Tab-separated table of C-alpha atoms in Angstrom:
chain	number	residue	atom	x	y	z
A	1	MET	CA	85.138	78.586	381.116
A	2	ARG	CA	86.764	77.146	384.204
A	3	ARG	CA	84.196	74.353	384.277
A	4	LEU	CA	84.861	73.584	380.618
A	5	ARG	CA	88.609	73.466	381.208
A	6	GLN	CA	88.089	71.043	384.075
A	7	LEU	CA	85.854	68.789	381.980
A	8	ALA	CA	88.318	68.875	379.095
A	9	ALA	CA	91.199	68.003	381.415
A	10	ARG	CA	89.260	65.015	382.795
A	11	THR	CA	88.411	63.596	379.371
A	12	PRO	CA	89.400	59.905	379.285
A	13	ALA	CA	92.167	59.116	376.840
A	14	GLY	CA	89.988	56.592	375.044
A	15	ARG	CA	87.004	58.887	374.470
A	16	GLN	CA	86.058	59.266	370.830
A	17	ARG	CA	85.996	63.041	370.569
A	18	TYR	CA	85.207	62.862	366.867
A	19	VAL	CA	81.836	61.263	367.640
A	20	ASP	CA	80.966	64.176	369.939
A	21	LEU	CA	81.972	66.646	367.234
A	22	LEU	CA	79.779	64.889	364.669
A	23	ARG	CA	76.781	64.994	367.003
A	24	ALA	CA	77.208	68.731	367.553
A	25	LEU	CA	77.684	69.425	363.839
A	26	ALA	CA	74.661	67.327	362.858
A	27	ILE	CA	72.303	69.134	365.211
A	28	GLY	CA	73.780	72.494	364.252
A	29	MET	CA	73.181	71.817	360.565
A	30	VAL	CA	69.599	70.698	361.221
A	31	VAL	CA	68.925	73.953	363.039
A	32	LEU	CA	70.530	76.119	360.354
A	33	GLY	CA	68.768	74.150	357.614
A	34	HIS	CA	65.327	74.649	359.131
A	35	TRP	CA	65.955	78.333	359.641
A	36	ALA	CA	67.425	78.860	356.172
A	37	VAL	CA	64.470	77.370	354.263
A	38	ALA	CA	61.754	78.978	356.386
A	39	ALA	CA	59.283	80.970	354.313
A	40	ILE	CA	57.170	83.396	356.354
A	41	GLY	CA	53.948	84.714	354.899
A	42	GLU	CA	50.470	85.818	355.972
A	43	ASP	CA	47.146	83.999	355.983
A	44	ALA	CA	43.815	85.441	354.887
A	45	ALA	CA	43.402	87.113	358.274
A	46	GLY	CA	46.793	88.801	358.061
A	47	ARG	CA	48.391	86.559	360.678
A	48	PRO	CA	51.921	85.211	360.168
A	49	THR	CA	52.256	81.691	358.843
A	50	GLY	CA	55.250	79.575	357.935
A	51	ARG	CA	56.244	76.757	355.627
A	52	SER	CA	59.268	75.274	353.910
A	53	ALA	CA	60.547	77.195	350.906
A	54	LEU	CA	61.949	74.038	349.269
A	55	PRO	CA	59.034	73.576	346.807
A	56	ASP	CA	59.956	77.012	345.373
A	57	LEU	CA	63.681	76.213	345.210
A	58	PRO	CA	64.192	73.216	342.881
A	59	TRP	CA	67.763	74.389	342.253
A	60	ALA	CA	68.479	73.703	345.937
A	61	TYR	CA	67.439	70.045	345.870
A	62	PRO	CA	71.008	68.746	345.361
A	63	LEU	CA	72.114	70.857	348.338
A	64	THR	CA	69.840	68.774	350.565
A	65	TRP	CA	72.362	65.942	350.184
A	66	VAL	CA	74.582	68.022	352.447
A	67	ALA	CA	71.813	69.510	354.592
A	68	GLN	CA	70.201	66.143	355.398
A	69	VAL	CA	72.306	65.151	358.393
A	70	MET	CA	69.798	63.244	360.521
A	71	PRO	CA	71.522	60.009	359.390
A	72	ILE	CA	74.687	61.281	361.073
A	73	PHE	CA	72.718	61.840	364.281
A	74	PHE	CA	71.461	58.232	364.263
A	75	LEU	CA	74.864	56.906	363.161
A	76	VAL	CA	76.558	58.668	366.056
A	77	GLY	CA	73.739	57.520	368.318
A	78	GLY	CA	74.440	53.892	367.434
A	79	TYR	CA	78.127	54.332	368.166
A	80	ALA	CA	77.562	56.148	371.467
A	81	ASN	CA	74.802	53.819	372.667
A	82	ALA	CA	76.874	50.708	371.957
A	83	ALA	CA	79.928	52.181	373.672
A	84	SER	CA	77.924	53.357	376.683
A	85	LEU	CA	76.095	50.044	377.090
A	86	ALA	CA	79.345	48.058	376.896
A	87	ALA	CA	80.997	50.297	379.493
A	88	ARG	CA	78.065	50.088	381.896
A	89	ARG	CA	77.838	46.310	381.553
A	90	ALA	CA	81.550	46.055	382.275
A	91	ALA	CA	80.851	47.998	385.491
A	92	GLY	CA	78.123	45.532	386.494
A	93	VAL	CA	75.144	47.681	385.453
A	94	ASP	CA	72.227	45.909	383.806
A	95	ALA	CA	70.610	46.950	380.524
A	96	THR	CA	67.468	48.358	382.144
A	97	ALA	CA	69.439	50.676	384.414
A	98	TRP	CA	71.494	51.791	381.412
A	99	LEU	CA	68.312	52.493	379.465
A	100	LEU	CA	66.794	54.512	382.299
A	101	ASP	CA	69.904	56.689	382.497
A	102	ARG	CA	69.971	57.080	378.719
A	103	GLY	CA	66.313	58.018	378.686
A	104	ALA	CA	66.753	60.672	381.357
A	105	ARG	CA	69.138	62.636	379.138
A	106	LEU	CA	66.515	62.630	376.374
A	107	LEU	CA	63.332	63.092	378.361
A	108	ARG	CA	64.162	65.821	380.866
A	109	PRO	CA	64.752	68.523	378.215
A	110	THR	CA	61.752	67.227	376.256
A	111	THR	CA	59.534	67.406	379.331
A	112	ALA	CA	60.592	70.999	379.932
A	113	LEU	CA	59.608	71.913	376.354
A	114	LEU	CA	56.226	70.191	376.534
A	115	LEU	CA	55.331	71.676	379.917
A	116	VAL	CA	56.183	75.177	378.721
A	117	ILE	CA	54.136	74.689	375.539
A	118	ALA	CA	51.162	73.251	377.417
A	119	GLY	CA	51.357	75.998	380.048
A	120	GLY	CA	51.605	78.766	377.459
A	121	ALA	CA	48.785	77.250	375.409
A	122	THR	CA	46.540	77.000	378.454
A	123	LEU	CA	47.196	80.620	379.348
A	124	ALA	CA	46.524	81.715	375.755
A	125	SER	CA	43.247	79.773	375.716
A	126	LEU	CA	42.161	81.339	378.999
A	127	VAL	CA	42.640	84.854	377.612
A	128	GLY	CA	40.550	84.081	374.552
A	129	VAL	CA	42.981	82.886	371.851
A	130	GLY	CA	41.276	80.417	369.523
A	131	ALA	CA	42.054	76.732	370.066
A	132	THR	CA	42.968	76.319	366.396
A	133	LEU	CA	45.572	79.091	366.534
A	134	VAL	CA	46.917	77.691	369.804
A	135	ARG	CA	47.352	74.285	368.179
A	136	THR	CA	49.011	75.776	365.095
A	137	VAL	CA	51.686	77.474	367.182
A	138	ALA	CA	52.240	74.347	369.291
A	139	TRP	CA	52.395	72.195	366.143
A	140	PHE	CA	55.259	74.254	364.737
A	141	ALA	CA	57.091	74.235	368.067
A	142	THR	CA	56.889	70.444	368.371
A	143	ILE	CA	58.040	69.521	364.845
A	144	PRO	CA	61.460	68.367	366.226
A	145	LEU	CA	59.721	65.750	368.368
A	146	TRP	CA	58.954	63.611	365.319
A	147	PHE	CA	62.590	62.519	364.963
A	148	LEU	CA	62.911	62.167	368.718
A	149	ALA	CA	60.040	59.654	368.655
A	150	ALA	CA	61.982	57.495	366.184
A	151	TYR	CA	65.123	57.756	368.295
A	152	LEU	CA	63.232	56.770	371.448
A	153	ILE	CA	62.190	53.570	369.664
A	154	VAL	CA	65.715	52.797	368.523
A	155	VAL	CA	67.503	53.388	371.851
A	156	PRO	CA	65.644	50.707	373.862
A	157	LEU	CA	66.411	48.217	371.077
A	158	THR	CA	70.173	48.756	371.503
A	159	PRO	CA	70.814	45.716	373.757
A	160	ALA	CA	68.993	43.400	371.335
A	161	MET	CA	70.593	44.965	368.252
A	162	LEU	CA	74.044	44.734	369.829
A	163	ALA	CA	73.442	41.034	370.476
A	164	LEU	CA	72.323	40.573	366.866
A	165	HIS	CA	75.447	42.343	365.664
A	166	ARG	CA	77.678	40.026	367.675
A	167	ARG	CA	75.911	37.034	366.153
A	168	PHE	CA	75.419	38.148	362.547
A	169	GLY	CA	77.680	41.174	362.079
A	170	LEU	CA	77.106	43.303	358.991
A	171	LEU	CA	74.284	41.042	357.839
A	172	VAL	CA	72.005	42.922	360.257
A	173	PRO	CA	72.125	46.395	358.637
A	174	ALA	CA	72.013	44.704	355.227
A	175	ALA	CA	68.814	42.874	356.199
A	176	LEU	CA	67.292	46.077	357.552
A	177	ALA	CA	68.129	47.865	354.307
A	178	GLY	CA	66.390	45.052	352.418
A	179	LEU	CA	63.264	45.599	354.500
A	180	VAL	CA	63.416	49.316	353.697
A	181	VAL	CA	63.488	48.432	349.992
A	182	ALA	CA	60.407	46.267	350.502
A	183	GLY	CA	58.640	49.214	352.111
A	184	ASP	CA	59.632	51.474	349.216
A	185	VAL	CA	58.223	48.977	346.726
A	186	GLY	CA	55.041	48.782	348.764
A	187	ARG	CA	54.415	52.526	348.749
A	188	ALA	CA	55.387	52.818	345.078
A	189	LEU	CA	52.890	50.164	343.980
A	190	GLY	CA	50.263	50.424	346.670
A	191	PRO	CA	49.121	52.508	349.642
A	192	ALA	CA	51.731	54.781	351.205
A	193	GLU	CA	50.949	53.187	354.576
A	194	LEU	CA	52.894	50.101	353.475
A	195	ALA	CA	56.083	52.073	354.099
A	196	LEU	CA	55.204	53.097	357.675
A	197	PRO	CA	57.562	50.447	359.153
A	198	ASN	CA	60.405	52.280	357.403
A	199	TYR	CA	60.151	55.007	360.031
A	200	VAL	CA	61.684	52.466	362.406
A	201	LEU	CA	63.546	50.152	360.017
A	202	GLY	CA	65.342	52.953	358.163
A	203	TRP	CA	66.676	54.729	361.230
A	204	LEU	CA	67.384	51.387	362.897
A	205	ALA	CA	69.572	50.446	359.904
A	206	VAL	CA	71.563	53.667	360.283
A	207	HIS	CA	71.809	53.166	364.056
A	208	GLN	CA	73.031	49.617	363.414
A	209	LEU	CA	75.778	50.930	361.152
A	210	GLY	CA	76.876	53.047	364.116
A	211	ILE	CA	76.977	49.926	366.289
A	212	ALA	CA	79.146	48.209	363.666
A	213	TRP	CA	81.413	51.259	363.562
A	214	ARG	CA	81.894	51.166	367.310
A	215	ASP	CA	82.540	47.422	367.246
A	216	ALA	CA	85.245	47.849	364.614
A	217	ASP	CA	86.759	50.710	366.614
A	218	ALA	CA	86.843	48.649	369.776
A	219	GLY	CA	88.679	45.856	367.967
A	220	ARG	CA	86.231	43.153	368.966
A	221	HIS	CA	86.729	39.580	367.773
A	222	ASP	CA	90.460	40.232	367.351
A	223	ALA	CA	91.210	36.880	368.900
A	224	HIS	CA	89.320	33.722	368.107
A	225	PRO	CA	87.640	32.458	371.312
A	226	ASP	CA	89.279	29.026	371.006
A	227	ALA	CA	92.702	30.574	370.508
A	228	ALA	CA	92.162	32.866	373.471
A	229	ALA	CA	91.351	29.804	375.573
A	230	GLY	CA	94.548	28.043	374.448
A	231	HIS	CA	92.821	25.573	372.107
A	232	PRO	CA	93.406	25.182	368.360
A	233	PRO	CA	90.859	27.271	366.448
A	234	ARG	CA	88.013	25.380	364.853
A	235	PRO	CA	87.369	25.731	361.111
A	236	ALA	CA	85.188	28.789	360.582
A	237	SER	CA	81.804	28.295	358.981
A	238	ALA	CA	80.309	30.726	356.498
A	239	ARG	CA	78.158	32.143	359.304
A	240	ASP	CA	81.235	32.584	361.523
A	241	ARG	CA	83.057	34.454	358.772
A	242	ALA	CA	80.070	36.733	358.186
A	243	ARG	CA	79.751	37.394	361.907
A	244	GLU	CA	83.409	38.152	362.475
A	245	ARG	CA	83.853	40.398	359.445
A	246	ARG	CA	84.092	43.891	360.876
A	247	LEU	CA	83.287	47.171	359.215
A	248	PRO	CA	86.409	48.456	357.404
A	249	LEU	CA	87.519	51.870	358.651
A	250	SER	CA	90.557	52.633	356.504
A	251	ARG	CA	90.846	55.683	354.272
A	252	ARG	CA	90.540	53.398	351.265
A	253	ALA	CA	87.285	52.058	352.685
A	254	GLY	CA	86.124	55.613	353.305
A	255	ALA	CA	86.821	56.635	349.717
A	256	ALA	CA	85.027	53.544	348.427
A	257	ALA	CA	81.989	54.249	350.625
A	258	LEU	CA	81.892	57.910	349.603
A	259	LEU	CA	82.150	57.248	345.857
A	260	GLY	CA	79.969	54.149	345.896
A	261	GLY	CA	77.282	55.770	348.038
A	262	LEU	CA	77.208	58.878	345.859
A	263	ALA	CA	77.064	56.823	342.654
A	264	ALA	CA	74.191	54.731	343.986
A	265	THR	CA	72.313	57.824	345.169
A	266	VAL	CA	72.728	59.520	341.789
A	267	LEU	CA	71.393	56.438	340.002
A	268	LEU	CA	68.442	56.087	342.370
A	269	THR	CA	67.446	59.757	341.979
A	270	THR	CA	67.934	60.001	338.197
A	271	VAL	CA	67.354	56.623	336.584
A	272	GLY	CA	65.489	55.341	339.627
A	273	PRO	CA	62.151	56.495	341.077
A	274	TYR	CA	63.426	58.524	344.040
A	275	PRO	CA	63.271	62.347	344.226
A	276	VAL	CA	66.503	64.337	344.272
A	277	SER	CA	65.627	66.189	347.472
A	278	MET	CA	66.607	64.412	350.691
A	279	LEU	CA	64.281	66.665	352.681
A	280	ASN	CA	60.500	66.635	352.622
A	281	VAL	CA	58.911	68.295	349.589
A	282	PRO	CA	55.083	68.186	349.628
A	283	GLY	CA	53.599	66.150	346.813
A	284	GLU	CA	56.476	63.712	346.303
A	285	ARG	CA	55.292	60.107	346.105
A	286	LEU	CA	58.555	58.615	347.427
A	287	ASP	CA	59.685	60.996	350.132
A	288	ASN	CA	63.276	60.189	351.053
A	289	ALA	CA	63.155	61.165	354.721
A	290	ALA	CA	59.618	60.562	355.949
A	291	PRO	CA	59.946	57.632	356.058
A	292	PRO	CA	63.601	56.884	355.232
A	293	SER	CA	64.089	55.424	351.762
A	294	LEU	CA	66.784	53.348	350.081
A	295	ALA	CA	68.152	56.558	348.557
A	296	LEU	CA	68.621	58.023	352.026
A	297	LEU	CA	70.474	54.875	353.096
A	298	THR	CA	72.856	55.076	350.121
A	299	LEU	CA	73.450	58.732	350.968
A	300	THR	CA	74.201	57.597	354.532
A	301	VAL	CA	76.895	55.284	353.165
A	302	ALA	CA	78.429	58.230	351.315
A	303	GLN	CA	78.288	60.394	354.440
A	304	PHE	CA	79.937	57.644	356.460
A	305	GLY	CA	82.712	57.449	353.873
A	306	LEU	CA	83.320	61.172	354.228
A	307	ILE	CA	83.349	60.772	358.013
A	308	LEU	CA	86.106	58.176	357.722
A	309	LEU	CA	88.153	60.364	355.362
A	310	LEU	CA	87.996	63.373	357.683
A	311	ARG	CA	88.551	61.452	360.897
A	312	ASP	CA	92.339	61.695	361.291
A	313	PRO	CA	92.657	65.477	360.796
A	314	ALA	CA	89.555	66.095	362.906
A	315	GLU	CA	90.903	64.021	365.794
A	316	ARG	CA	94.211	65.877	365.672
A	317	TRP	CA	92.333	69.179	365.773
A	318	LEU	CA	90.221	68.013	368.718
A	319	ARG	CA	93.354	67.337	370.767
A	320	ARG	CA	93.720	71.097	371.041
A	321	PRO	CA	92.095	72.528	374.197
A	322	ARG	CA	89.867	75.236	372.721
A	323	PRO	CA	88.137	73.162	370.004
A	324	TRP	CA	87.488	70.345	372.439
A	325	GLN	CA	86.091	72.733	375.065
A	326	ALA	CA	83.737	74.137	372.426
A	327	VAL	CA	82.540	70.623	371.553
A	328	ILE	CA	81.947	69.863	375.240
A	329	ALA	CA	79.960	73.088	375.638
A	330	VAL	CA	77.706	72.355	372.656
A	331	ASN	CA	77.122	68.714	373.590
A	332	ALA	CA	76.109	69.717	377.102
A	333	VAL	CA	72.999	71.430	375.635
A	334	VAL	CA	72.773	69.884	372.174
A	335	LEU	CA	69.281	68.430	372.641
A	336	THR	CA	68.036	71.710	374.084
A	337	VAL	CA	69.286	73.503	370.974
A	338	PHE	CA	67.442	71.002	368.765
A	339	LEU	CA	64.195	71.058	370.729
A	340	TRP	CA	63.873	74.841	371.033
A	341	HIS	CA	65.139	76.085	367.654
A	342	LEU	CA	61.667	76.321	366.088
A	343	THR	CA	60.260	77.923	369.229
A	344	ALA	CA	62.923	80.589	368.719
A	345	ALA	CA	61.553	81.172	365.204
A	346	ILE	CA	57.991	81.446	366.532
A	347	LEU	CA	59.022	83.993	369.161
A	348	LEU	CA	60.987	86.081	366.671
A	349	VAL	CA	58.181	86.073	364.097
A	350	GLY	CA	55.686	87.060	366.778
A	351	ALA	CA	57.893	89.893	368.025
A	352	LEU	CA	58.598	91.260	364.535
A	353	ASP	CA	54.922	91.023	363.583
A	354	ALA	CA	53.845	92.823	366.752
A	355	ALA	CA	56.325	95.590	365.955
A	356	GLY	CA	55.106	95.779	362.341
A	357	ARG	CA	58.606	94.843	361.094
A	358	LEU	CA	58.078	91.302	359.763
A	359	PRO	CA	59.360	90.926	356.185
A	360	THR	CA	57.415	88.462	354.008
A	361	PRO	CA	59.291	88.392	350.673
A	362	PRO	CA	58.391	85.646	348.174
A	363	PRO	CA	60.562	82.532	348.676
A	364	GLY	CA	63.483	82.441	346.288
A	365	SER	CA	63.377	86.136	345.496
A	366	ALA	CA	66.415	88.379	345.898
A	367	ALA	CA	64.818	90.014	348.946
A	368	TRP	CA	64.164	86.602	350.516
A	369	LEU	CA	67.759	85.485	349.939
A	370	ALA	CA	69.123	88.745	351.353
A	371	TRP	CA	66.931	88.345	354.434
A	372	ARG	CA	68.559	84.959	355.251
A	373	VAL	CA	71.603	86.464	356.989
A	374	PRO	CA	69.876	88.868	359.419
A	375	TRP	CA	67.112	86.280	359.931
A	376	VAL	CA	69.562	83.574	361.041
A	377	LEU	CA	71.564	85.997	363.186
A	378	MET	CA	68.479	87.189	365.065
A	379	LEU	CA	67.289	83.612	365.531
A	380	THR	CA	70.684	82.717	366.961
A	381	VAL	CA	70.290	85.421	369.596
A	382	VAL	CA	66.782	84.252	370.538
A	383	LEU	CA	67.856	80.613	370.702
A	384	ALA	CA	70.867	81.511	372.839
A	385	ALA	CA	68.511	83.132	375.345
A	386	LEU	CA	66.287	80.033	375.411
A	387	VAL	CA	69.293	77.761	375.878
A	388	ALA	CA	70.523	79.951	378.734
A	389	VAL	CA	67.182	79.385	380.484
A	390	PHE	CA	66.486	75.727	379.671
A	391	GLY	CA	69.946	74.363	378.901
A	392	PRO	CA	70.820	73.723	382.568
A	393	VAL	CA	68.069	71.069	382.684
A	394	GLU	CA	69.986	69.002	380.132
A	395	ALA	CA	73.434	69.944	381.375
A	396	ARG	CA	72.671	68.804	384.926
A	397	THR	CA	71.297	65.501	383.618
A	398	GLY	CA	74.427	64.949	381.553
A	399	ARG	CA	76.712	65.628	384.525
A	400	ALA	CA	74.729	63.196	386.692
A	401	GLY	CA	75.011	60.537	383.997
A	402	ARG	CA	78.770	61.041	383.625
A	403	THR	CA	79.488	60.845	387.322
A	404	GLY	CA	77.047	58.049	388.113
A	405	GLN	CA	77.315	59.012	391.766
A	406	GLY	CA	74.917	59.802	394.499
A	407	ARG	CA	71.778	57.855	393.616
A	408	PRO	CA	70.431	54.677	392.128
A	409	ALA	CA	69.809	54.249	388.425
A	410	GLY	CA	66.720	52.128	388.417
A	411	GLY	CA	68.085	49.705	390.954
A	412	GLY	CA	68.468	49.361	394.663
A	413	THR	CA	72.076	50.538	394.717
A	414	ALA	CA	73.924	53.578	393.500
A	415	SER	CA	75.790	51.377	391.036
A	416	GLY	CA	72.622	50.654	389.098
A	417	ARG	CA	72.938	46.879	389.444
A	418	ALA	CA	69.801	44.802	389.204
A	419	PRO	CA	67.672	45.000	392.340
A	420	ALA	CA	67.857	42.322	394.941
A	421	GLY	CA	64.872	40.103	395.525
A	422	GLY	CA	64.885	37.656	392.657
A	423	GLY	CA	64.408	37.651	388.936
A	424	TRP	CA	60.727	38.568	389.104
A	425	ARG	CA	61.533	42.022	390.467
A	426	ALA	CA	63.988	42.728	387.670
A	427	THR	CA	61.437	41.455	385.144
A	428	VAL	CA	58.749	43.783	386.481
A	429	ARG	CA	61.190	46.696	386.446
A	430	SER	CA	62.130	45.984	382.814
A	431	ALA	CA	58.465	45.661	381.830
A	432	LEU	CA	57.627	48.978	383.485
A	433	ALA	CA	60.562	50.646	381.722
A	434	ALA	CA	59.340	49.291	378.368
A	435	ALA	CA	55.829	50.527	379.133
A	436	GLY	CA	57.190	53.955	380.059
A	437	PHE	CA	59.077	54.302	376.792
A	438	ALA	CA	56.062	53.017	374.846
A	439	ALA	CA	53.818	55.645	376.443
A	440	VAL	CA	56.266	58.425	375.599
A	441	VAL	CA	56.608	57.291	371.982
A	442	TYR	CA	52.841	56.936	371.666
A	443	ALA	CA	52.396	60.500	372.908
A	444	LEU	CA	54.929	61.954	370.490
A	445	VAL	CA	53.467	60.059	367.534
A	446	VAL	CA	49.900	61.093	368.380
A	447	ASN	CA	51.004	64.717	368.613
A	448	ALA	CA	52.799	64.504	365.262
A	449	GLN	CA	49.747	62.986	363.555
A	450	THR	CA	47.254	65.454	365.002
A	451	PRO	CA	46.551	68.150	362.358
A	452	ARG	CA	47.968	71.567	363.052
A	453	ALA	CA	44.516	73.112	362.591
A	454	ALA	CA	42.876	70.846	365.172
A	455	PRO	CA	41.208	72.719	368.047
A	456	GLU	CA	43.489	71.878	370.955
A	457	PRO	CA	43.274	74.390	373.820
A	458	LEU	CA	46.307	72.743	375.472
A	459	GLY	CA	48.288	73.021	372.246
A	460	LEU	CA	48.867	69.263	372.441
A	461	PRO	CA	46.246	66.503	372.308
A	462	ALA	CA	45.137	65.879	375.890
A	463	ALA	CA	45.566	62.111	375.545
A	464	ALA	CA	49.100	62.568	374.247
A	465	LEU	CA	50.046	64.910	377.077
A	466	VAL	CA	48.669	62.528	379.726
A	467	ALA	CA	50.428	59.532	378.131
A	468	TYR	CA	53.712	61.399	377.927
A	469	LEU	CA	53.624	62.552	381.551
A	470	ALA	CA	52.636	59.068	382.730
A	471	GLY	CA	55.439	57.430	380.752
A	472	ALA	CA	58.102	59.966	381.670
A	473	GLY	CA	56.977	59.904	385.295
A	474	THR	CA	57.218	56.111	385.424
A	475	LEU	CA	60.742	56.172	384.019
A	476	ARG	CA	61.786	58.836	386.503
A	477	LEU	CA	60.417	56.805	389.428
A	478	LEU	CA	62.204	53.688	388.204
A	479	ARG	CA	65.465	55.572	387.833
A	480	SER	CA	65.166	56.861	391.408
A	481	GLY	CA	64.966	53.285	392.665
A	482	TRP	CA	61.202	53.116	393.167
A	483	GLY	CA	59.914	49.536	393.277
A	484	SER	CA	63.368	48.003	393.552
A	485	ARG	CA	63.500	47.599	397.306
A	486	GLY	CA	61.961	44.772	399.168
């Protein structure tokens, strides 16, 4: 508590506490949503198995409009990444050093999860557990990594997307949304693979909206560059006007976004071809979340409108010490909570099954609904224990990133500035950083696409594990200053 009070007292006056609250709430709702719809049963051999109960709960499909909060995570990510990059550049830090620091916060907790899974899987295989069962358990535990793969693509694109925003403004997310529509049309009329780019384009559009939000908050383009230089302003072209038009953030704009986004989503899911559920339901031709669809983007607009409407009272509330300390505490381990919440479910199911106390009521039944409360409470206890063990990995990384002291960040100096020795050295460093991120994303995608019944004695595909460790190791070496000294 003393540490939290100190961190709260040192919070800069300009920090957007509301963004931190939204991040914590989004991850918390993802965790609760996954736990709430879990349906536990038994396979032919009497072993526990799990799946989503949503196909048995059509009455709950409209509730997924509230439960689907991954857009908020990417929206907040766009805001935070743009703000962080601008601050680091103002301090003389280059984009590659910023990216290496940003990646460390994401990859250290992820590496801890993957090493524990691979180690546990190897031990289980050595004592005679079948490779298929080992893979099934690991597959469930690594489900959260699918969204992390998309985020790890979006984050390195932040410098380029920020530059595009400064040049074209709100035309950028609009163009990305148009590409998402093209992907939707492709999968509706042809092979579903035509929509695969939407996995990047959809979340990139939401991330870009976050960049626009941060830009409007920061009050950029308030003064025309000619006027700031003391010259009469030139007549603005149509492109200039489009570029300089910032995202409106007033309560009226929030109400318009909320009502307009909801109206569009209702039309798309009733008159239009999109399903009502915003979460994955097996068998749906136009899944709204995997990959993101136009309907998910219109729901994002509605969610952003609600965010704007709630902003003023939330910010007043966050000025109080206790709420803000709670937000700091959650954000210090927020990725750990997300990464380990399904592992908590696996451990609890295994313990209850071993004790002969695992309930398996039919999804949607009265017994299943009644079991939700004790189920979530027990999972909370298990997850709290996991966070107590693995949370410090993330918390220490976050503290190092906030202080920025004591070691280089991918450069030859503690400031993280580009290494001395000419442009070629910086180019090589940037190329190696891109290769490191590409290897990590490749590994996570390969793991997600490998069937859960595949015989994998390591729990994860060996090629994916090697690629991940190589990529993460490269990024860690670059962040420590390796290769930046003459």
